[in-house]
Amino acid sequence: MIAKQRIAYKRSQQRERILEILRNTTEHPTANWLYDHLKQEFPNLSLGTIYRNLRILHEQGKISILDFGSTFDRFDARLDTHYQFICESCGKVCDVDLPVMETLEKKASENLGATIHRHRIEFYGTCAECSYKKEDGK
Amino acid sequence: MIAKQRIAYKRSQQRERILEILRNTTEHPTANWLYDHLKQEFPNLSLGTIYRNLRILHEQGKISILDFGSTFDRFDARLDTHYQFICESCGKVCDVDLPVMETLEKKASENLGATIHRHRIEFYGTCAECSYKKEDGK
DNA sequence: GTTCATGCAAATCGTTTGCACAATG
DNA sequence: CATTGTGCAAACGATTTGCATGAAC
C-alpha cells in the first residue's frame, strides 16, 4: 500500500477541458460521454486519460463521483451535498432541489455510535418526459 | 429485448441455501462471500450459479440488491425500505434504524414532475469499532 | 533535465453467458 | 421427457495499469 509519491500536479489541456465541461453541464456525464465529447478536440485521446484525470480532479477536490447501481459512474463538478433523482426508464440523473437535512446525520450517528461524514439520498422513478411518452401510444 | 420465456421456477438446493443464508445474516454479503461460504456444502459450486440465483431471487421479490459505490453489490433479504450506513474504513454495511420518510418522495416528486417509486439514503463514515482502533496506537 | 501526463494495449475485476450435462417436476 | 438449474470456461464492460513517448516546469 505504498502510495506512489506525487510531488505536484502539472497542468494538462485534457484535464482542464474535462473540468470545464463538467462545470458547464447540468447532466452528469459518464466517463465514456466525456471521451466521445473530447475525442473531437483531441483526436488521439484515450479513455485511460479520461479516467486518470477524473481521479486526479477528484483527489484535488474539484469534482465528485456519483456511483449508482448502474454499472458506470457519473461525474459532477458540484461539490455541496445535494440529492439526486434517477429515471429508471431513460437513465437520466438530475439534482433534486430539497433542503439538505443535516440533522439526519446526527440521528444516524447517535443510533450507531459511528462518525458520519456525509450522506446521500437517491430517488428512483420515471421522469416527466418518460411518463409522458408512456401515456400516449406506446 | 425479447425476454427469455420462463414457464416456472424449479427448486434447487443451491438457491434455497442462498436465500436461507441471506435471511439469517444481518451482514449484507457479497456474491463472493456467499460463494466462499457455500463452497463447503457444494464443492463444485460456481460463481455463475450464485449470480444466477441471486438474480432469480430478486425477480421473485425475495431479496433486494444494494449497490453502492464499491465495485460489488451487496444482497439483502430485507425487503422494506430502510437506510444504510457504510463504514469507509472497513467496508461494513449496516442498517440504520431511522423512520422512513415517505413525505420526501412526495416533495421530490412535486419538485421534478416525476413519478417516484422509491428512495434510498446512505450514510458514510467510520463505524464504532474502526474509530476505536484508530484512537489507540496506530 | 526531471517529473508528470498521454496514448496505446493489455490486464483486472465483478458479473454475465453459451454450452453440455444433471436435477426437477 | 420437457424444462430449468448447474458447472465450467469464455465473454463482457467499466475501469486500471505498465510502458515508451511527449508536454510542463
Short mmCIF file of C-alpha atoms (C1' of nucleotides) in Angstrom, two decimals:
data_model
loop_
_atom_site.label_atom_id
_atom_site.label_comp_id
_atom_site.label_asym_id
_atom_site.label_seq_id
_atom_site.Cartn_x
_atom_site.Cartn_y
_atom_site.Cartn_z
CA MET A 1 0.00 0.00 0.00
CA ILE A 2 2.87 2.32 -0.76
CA ALA A 3 1.19 5.31 -2.37
CA LYS A 4 3.12 6.47 -5.38
CA GLN A 5 4.83 9.65 -4.31
CA ARG A 6 3.39 12.59 -6.18
CA ILE A 7 5.21 15.88 -5.79
CA ALA A 8 2.91 18.14 -7.75
CA TYR A 9 0.29 18.20 -10.44
CA LYS A 10 1.19 19.63 -13.78
CA ARG A 11 -1.38 21.25 -15.96
CA SER A 12 -2.74 19.43 -18.95
CA GLN A 13 -5.04 20.56 -21.72
CA GLN A 14 -7.12 17.46 -21.40
CA ARG A 15 -7.66 17.79 -17.66
CA GLU A 16 -8.62 21.44 -17.93
CA ARG A 17 -11.16 20.71 -20.64
CA ILE A 18 -12.67 17.86 -18.64
CA LEU A 19 -13.19 20.11 -15.65
CA GLU A 20 -14.54 22.89 -17.84
CA ILE A 21 -17.08 20.58 -19.42
CA LEU A 22 -18.18 19.21 -16.06
CA ARG A 23 -18.63 22.74 -14.78
CA ASN A 24 -20.80 23.70 -17.72
CA THR A 25 -23.07 20.68 -17.77
CA THR A 26 -26.07 20.07 -15.62
CA GLU A 27 -26.15 16.50 -16.89
CA HIS A 28 -23.94 14.12 -15.02
CA PRO A 29 -21.74 12.71 -17.74
CA THR A 30 -20.22 9.27 -17.73
CA ALA A 31 -16.55 8.77 -18.45
CA ASN A 32 -17.47 7.47 -21.86
CA TRP A 33 -19.58 10.51 -22.69
CA LEU A 34 -16.66 12.75 -21.84
CA TYR A 35 -14.45 10.63 -24.02
CA ASP A 36 -16.76 10.86 -27.04
CA HIS A 37 -17.19 14.55 -26.47
CA LEU A 38 -13.48 15.38 -26.25
CA LYS A 39 -12.39 12.98 -28.96
CA GLN A 40 -13.12 15.75 -31.46
CA GLU A 41 -10.76 18.18 -29.77
CA PHE A 42 -8.09 15.57 -29.04
CA PRO A 43 -8.20 13.03 -31.83
CA ASN A 44 -5.77 10.70 -30.08
CA LEU A 45 -7.49 10.90 -26.74
CA SER A 46 -7.73 7.66 -24.82
CA LEU A 47 -10.19 6.51 -22.21
CA GLY A 48 -7.33 5.91 -19.81
CA THR A 49 -6.59 9.62 -19.85
CA ILE A 50 -10.20 10.41 -19.03
CA TYR A 51 -10.21 8.08 -16.05
CA ARG A 52 -6.82 9.20 -14.79
CA ASN A 53 -7.86 12.82 -14.93
CA LEU A 54 -11.20 12.20 -13.30
CA ARG A 55 -9.39 10.53 -10.43
CA ILE A 56 -6.96 13.43 -10.16
CA LEU A 57 -9.73 16.03 -10.25
CA HIS A 58 -11.42 14.06 -7.51
CA GLU A 59 -8.20 13.97 -5.46
CA GLN A 60 -7.95 17.71 -5.90
CA GLY A 61 -11.47 18.01 -4.57
CA LYS A 62 -12.69 19.62 -7.75
CA ILE A 63 -15.31 17.10 -8.73
CA SER A 64 -17.40 14.45 -7.08
CA ILE A 65 -18.08 10.93 -8.21
CA LEU A 66 -21.64 9.70 -8.18
CA ASP A 67 -21.88 5.96 -8.18
CA PHE A 68 -25.29 4.45 -8.62
CA GLY A 69 -26.41 0.94 -9.20
CA SER A 70 -25.86 1.36 -12.87
CA THR A 71 -22.59 -0.08 -13.97
CA PHE A 72 -20.99 3.24 -14.71
CA ASP A 73 -20.20 6.20 -12.54
CA ARG A 74 -21.36 9.74 -13.15
CA PHE A 75 -19.19 12.74 -12.52
CA ASP A 76 -20.16 16.12 -11.19
CA ALA A 77 -18.45 19.42 -10.56
CA ARG A 78 -20.98 20.32 -7.87
CA LEU A 79 -19.37 19.69 -4.55
CA ASP A 80 -22.00 20.56 -2.00
CA THR A 81 -24.27 17.82 -0.72
CA HIS A 82 -27.35 17.55 -2.86
CA TYR A 83 -29.82 14.84 -3.64
CA GLN A 84 -30.35 13.01 -6.91
CA PHE A 85 -33.16 11.62 -8.94
CA ILE A 86 -32.51 8.73 -11.33
CA CYS A 87 -35.02 7.94 -14.06
CA GLU A 88 -35.32 4.19 -14.27
CA SER A 89 -36.66 4.46 -17.79
CA CYS A 90 -34.08 6.62 -19.57
CA GLY A 91 -31.23 6.58 -17.06
CA LYS A 92 -31.12 10.36 -16.73
CA VAL A 93 -29.73 11.68 -13.48
CA CYS A 94 -30.75 15.04 -12.14
CA ASP A 95 -30.47 17.04 -8.98
CA VAL A 96 -33.36 17.41 -6.60
CA ASP A 97 -33.91 20.79 -5.06
CA LEU A 98 -34.63 19.82 -1.47
CA PRO A 99 -33.05 21.28 1.63
CA VAL A 100 -30.17 19.18 2.94
CA MET A 101 -31.09 17.54 6.22
CA GLU A 102 -28.06 17.86 8.44
CA THR A 103 -29.95 16.53 11.41
CA LEU A 104 -30.23 13.13 9.76
CA GLU A 105 -26.51 12.55 10.16
CA LYS A 106 -26.70 13.38 13.82
CA LYS A 107 -29.56 10.99 14.40
CA ALA A 108 -27.92 8.19 12.48
CA SER A 109 -24.68 8.84 14.29
CA GLU A 110 -26.32 8.52 17.71
CA ASN A 111 -28.07 5.43 16.52
CA LEU A 112 -24.92 3.62 15.54
CA GLY A 113 -22.17 5.14 17.63
CA ALA A 114 -20.40 5.87 14.37
CA THR A 115 -18.83 9.00 13.00
CA ILE A 116 -20.70 10.15 9.94
CA HIS A 117 -19.03 12.25 7.30
CA ARG A 118 -21.73 12.52 4.71
CA HIS A 119 -24.95 11.09 3.42
CA ARG A 120 -26.69 10.65 0.10
CA ILE A 121 -30.28 10.43 -0.93
CA GLU A 122 -31.37 8.99 -4.24
CA PHE A 123 -34.87 8.96 -5.61
CA TYR A 124 -35.80 6.41 -8.25
CA GLY A 125 -38.74 6.66 -10.60
CA THR A 126 -39.90 7.82 -14.00
CA CYS A 127 -39.10 11.33 -15.18
CA ALA A 128 -41.72 13.68 -16.60
CA GLU A 129 -40.75 13.07 -20.23
CA CYS A 130 -40.73 9.32 -19.92
CA SER A 131 -44.09 9.34 -18.14
CA TYR A 132 -45.45 11.43 -20.97
CA LYS A 133 -44.08 9.10 -23.64
CA LYS A 134 -45.62 6.11 -21.94
CA GLU A 135 -49.01 7.74 -21.69
CA ASP A 136 -49.76 8.15 -25.35
CA GLY A 137 -49.42 5.34 -27.85
CA LYS A 138 -46.64 3.00 -26.93
CA MET B 1 -35.19 -7.17 -25.73
CA ILE B 2 -37.02 -10.49 -26.11
CA ALA B 3 -37.16 -11.79 -22.56
CA LYS B 4 -36.32 -15.46 -22.43
CA GLN B 5 -39.62 -17.22 -21.87
CA ARG B 6 -39.65 -18.77 -18.46
CA ILE B 7 -42.57 -21.01 -17.61
CA ALA B 8 -41.83 -21.74 -13.99
CA TYR B 9 -39.11 -21.85 -11.43
CA LYS B 10 -37.90 -25.20 -10.24
CA ARG B 11 -36.44 -25.67 -6.83
CA SER B 12 -32.73 -26.02 -6.36
CA GLN B 13 -30.70 -26.86 -3.31
CA GLN B 14 -28.29 -24.05 -4.03
CA ARG B 15 -30.96 -21.39 -4.38
CA GLU B 16 -32.70 -22.42 -1.20
CA ARG B 17 -29.49 -22.29 0.76
CA ILE B 18 -28.62 -18.87 -0.63
CA LEU B 19 -31.95 -17.47 0.48
CA GLU B 20 -31.66 -19.17 3.85
CA ILE B 21 -28.26 -17.66 4.46
CA LEU B 22 -29.41 -14.21 3.43
CA ARG B 23 -32.35 -14.49 5.80
CA ASN B 24 -30.12 -15.43 8.69
CA THR B 25 -27.44 -12.83 8.25
CA THR B 26 -27.55 -9.24 9.35
CA GLU B 27 -24.42 -8.59 7.33
CA HIS B 28 -25.03 -7.79 3.70
CA PRO B 29 -22.99 -10.43 1.96
CA THR B 30 -21.36 -10.01 -1.40
CA ALA B 31 -21.80 -12.62 -4.10
CA ASN B 32 -18.27 -13.76 -3.44
CA TRP B 33 -18.85 -14.18 0.27
CA LEU B 34 -21.83 -16.38 -0.46
CA TYR B 35 -19.72 -18.36 -2.87
CA ASP B 36 -16.94 -18.98 -0.35
CA HIS B 37 -19.49 -19.80 2.30
CA LEU B 38 -21.41 -22.35 0.24
CA LYS B 39 -18.38 -23.86 -1.44
CA GLN B 40 -18.07 -26.15 1.57
CA GLU B 41 -21.56 -27.53 1.12
CA PHE B 42 -21.38 -27.70 -2.66
CA PRO B 43 -17.77 -28.42 -3.56
CA ASN B 44 -18.39 -27.90 -7.26
CA LEU B 45 -20.32 -24.69 -6.79
CA SER B 46 -19.60 -21.97 -9.30
CA LEU B 47 -19.92 -18.22 -9.04
CA GLY B 48 -22.19 -18.22 -12.04
CA THR B 49 -24.71 -20.22 -10.05
CA ILE B 50 -24.58 -17.71 -7.23
CA TYR B 51 -25.23 -14.80 -9.56
CA ARG B 52 -27.96 -16.58 -11.48
CA ASN B 53 -29.76 -17.47 -8.29
CA LEU B 54 -29.40 -14.03 -6.83
CA ARG B 55 -31.00 -12.62 -9.92
CA ILE B 56 -33.82 -15.16 -9.74
CA LEU B 57 -34.42 -14.49 -6.05
CA HIS B 58 -34.57 -10.83 -6.91
CA GLU B 59 -37.05 -11.50 -9.73
CA GLN B 60 -39.14 -13.45 -7.26
CA GLY B 61 -39.07 -10.44 -4.98
CA LYS B 62 -37.40 -12.39 -2.21
CA ILE B 63 -34.25 -10.35 -1.87
CA SER B 64 -33.07 -6.88 -2.64
CA ILE B 65 -29.86 -5.79 -4.26
CA LEU B 66 -27.91 -2.99 -2.65
CA ASP B 67 -25.50 -1.33 -4.99
CA PHE B 68 -23.09 1.13 -3.51
CA GLY B 69 -20.13 2.89 -4.96
CA SER B 70 -17.98 -0.06 -4.10
CA THR B 71 -17.41 -2.26 -7.08
CA PHE B 72 -19.51 -5.10 -5.79
CA ASP B 73 -23.14 -5.36 -4.87
CA ARG B 74 -24.49 -6.46 -1.53
CA PHE B 75 -27.55 -8.64 -1.15
CA ASP B 76 -30.24 -8.49 1.46
CA ALA B 77 -33.33 -10.49 2.32
CA ARG B 78 -34.93 -7.46 3.98
CA LEU B 79 -37.43 -6.02 1.56
CA ASP B 80 -38.87 -2.99 3.29
CA THR B 81 -37.27 0.38 2.68
CA HIS B 82 -34.58 1.02 5.21
CA TYR B 83 -31.48 3.14 5.31
CA GLN B 84 -27.87 2.05 5.30
CA PHE B 85 -24.60 3.02 6.86
CA ILE B 86 -21.33 2.19 5.10
CA CYS B 87 -18.07 2.26 7.02
CA GLU B 88 -15.46 3.81 4.78
CA SER B 89 -12.72 2.22 6.80
CA CYS B 90 -13.69 -1.47 6.91
CA GLY B 91 -16.40 -1.57 4.25
CA LYS B 92 -19.02 -2.94 6.60
CA VAL B 93 -22.61 -2.18 5.69
CA CYS B 94 -25.32 -1.99 8.29
CA ASP B 95 -28.89 -0.87 8.61
CA VAL B 96 -29.80 2.39 10.26
CA ASP B 97 -32.82 2.42 12.50
CA LEU B 98 -34.48 5.64 11.41
CA PRO B 99 -38.12 6.11 10.48
CA VAL B 100 -38.69 6.01 6.74
CA MET B 101 -39.64 9.43 5.45
CA GLU B 102 -42.43 8.88 2.95
CA THR B 103 -43.01 12.60 2.63
CA LEU B 104 -39.65 13.03 0.98
CA GLU B 105 -40.81 11.20 -2.11
CA LYS B 106 -43.85 13.43 -2.38
CA LYS B 107 -41.76 16.57 -2.11
CA ALA B 108 -39.21 15.39 -4.64
CA SER B 109 -41.99 14.31 -6.94
CA GLU B 110 -43.61 17.74 -6.89
CA ASN B 111 -40.25 19.30 -7.39
CA LEU B 112 -39.49 17.38 -10.56
CA GLY B 113 -42.85 16.45 -12.02
CA ALA B 114 -41.63 12.87 -11.93
CA THR B 115 -43.19 9.72 -10.60
CA ILE B 116 -41.13 8.39 -7.73
CA HIS B 117 -41.19 4.73 -6.82
CA ARG B 118 -38.65 4.57 -4.07
CA HIS B 119 -35.74 6.30 -2.43
CA ARG B 120 -32.56 5.35 -0.65
CA ILE B 121 -30.47 7.00 1.99
CA GLU B 122 -26.87 6.06 2.65
CA PHE B 123 -24.69 7.37 5.42
CA TYR B 124 -20.93 7.23 5.04
CA GLY B 125 -18.44 7.41 7.86
CA THR B 126 -16.37 5.44 10.33
CA CYS B 127 -18.01 2.74 12.43
CA ALA B 128 -17.60 2.49 16.19
CA GLU B 129 -15.00 -0.29 16.03
CA CYS B 130 -12.89 1.42 13.42
CA SER B 131 -12.99 4.71 15.33
CA TYR B 132 -11.84 2.85 18.41
CA LYS B 133 -8.98 1.16 16.58
CA LYS B 134 -7.78 4.46 15.21
CA GLU B 135 -7.83 6.12 18.60
CA ASP B 136 -5.29 3.95 20.37
CA GLY B 137 -1.94 3.08 18.92
CA LYS B 138 -1.96 3.11 15.16
"C1'" DG C 1 16.55 17.65 -17.34
"C1'" DT C 2 13.32 15.87 -14.07
"C1'" DT C 3 8.71 14.96 -13.24
"C1'" DC C 4 4.11 14.43 -14.58
"C1'" DA C 5 0.69 13.32 -18.37
"C1'" DT C 6 -0.52 10.89 -22.61
"C1'" DG C 7 -1.76 7.13 -25.80
"C1'" DC C 8 -1.90 2.59 -26.53
"C1'" DA C 9 -2.77 -2.05 -25.36
"C1'" DA C 10 -3.01 -5.45 -22.08
"C1'" DA C 11 -4.71 -6.51 -17.51
"C1'" DT C 12 -8.16 -6.53 -13.79
"C1'" DC C 13 -12.39 -7.46 -11.58
"C1'" DG C 14 -17.22 -8.11 -10.78
"C1'" DT C 15 -20.69 -10.04 -13.37
"C1'" DT C 16 -22.94 -12.48 -17.40
"C1'" DT C 17 -23.49 -16.05 -20.76
"C1'" DG C 18 -23.12 -20.32 -24.03
"C1'" DC C 19 -22.93 -24.92 -23.75
"C1'" DA C 20 -23.25 -29.87 -22.47
"C1'" DC C 21 -24.85 -32.40 -18.65
"C1'" DA C 22 -27.58 -33.15 -14.27
"C1'" DA C 23 -31.73 -32.35 -11.44
"C1'" DT C 24 -36.65 -31.20 -11.04
"C1'" DG C 25 -41.48 -31.91 -11.76
"C1'" DC D 1 -39.46 -36.06 -21.24
"C1'" DA D 2 -39.81 -31.22 -21.24
"C1'" DT D 3 -37.85 -27.68 -18.80
"C1'" DT D 4 -34.99 -25.45 -15.54
"C1'" DG D 5 -30.59 -25.50 -12.96
"C1'" DT D 6 -25.53 -26.48 -12.68
"C1'" DG D 7 -20.52 -26.21 -13.52
"C1'" DC D 8 -17.17 -24.75 -16.36
"C1'" DA D 9 -14.85 -21.53 -19.09
"C1'" DA D 10 -15.09 -17.91 -22.12
"C1'" DA D 11 -17.10 -13.32 -22.78
"C1'" DC D 12 -18.33 -8.74 -21.16
"C1'" DG D 13 -17.92 -3.90 -19.85
"C1'" DA D 14 -16.25 -0.40 -16.89
"C1'" DT D 15 -12.08 0.87 -15.03
"C1'" DT D 16 -6.96 0.47 -14.14
"C1'" DT D 17 -2.20 -0.05 -15.22
"C1'" DG D 18 2.67 -0.79 -17.48
"C1'" DC D 19 5.35 1.18 -20.64
"C1'" DA D 20 7.58 4.21 -24.04
"C1'" DT D 21 6.93 8.83 -25.67
"C1'" DG D 22 5.55 13.75 -25.17
"C1'" DA D 23 4.40 18.01 -22.51
"C1'" DA D 24 5.11 21.01 -18.40
"C1'" DC D 25 8.05 23.49 -15.50
#
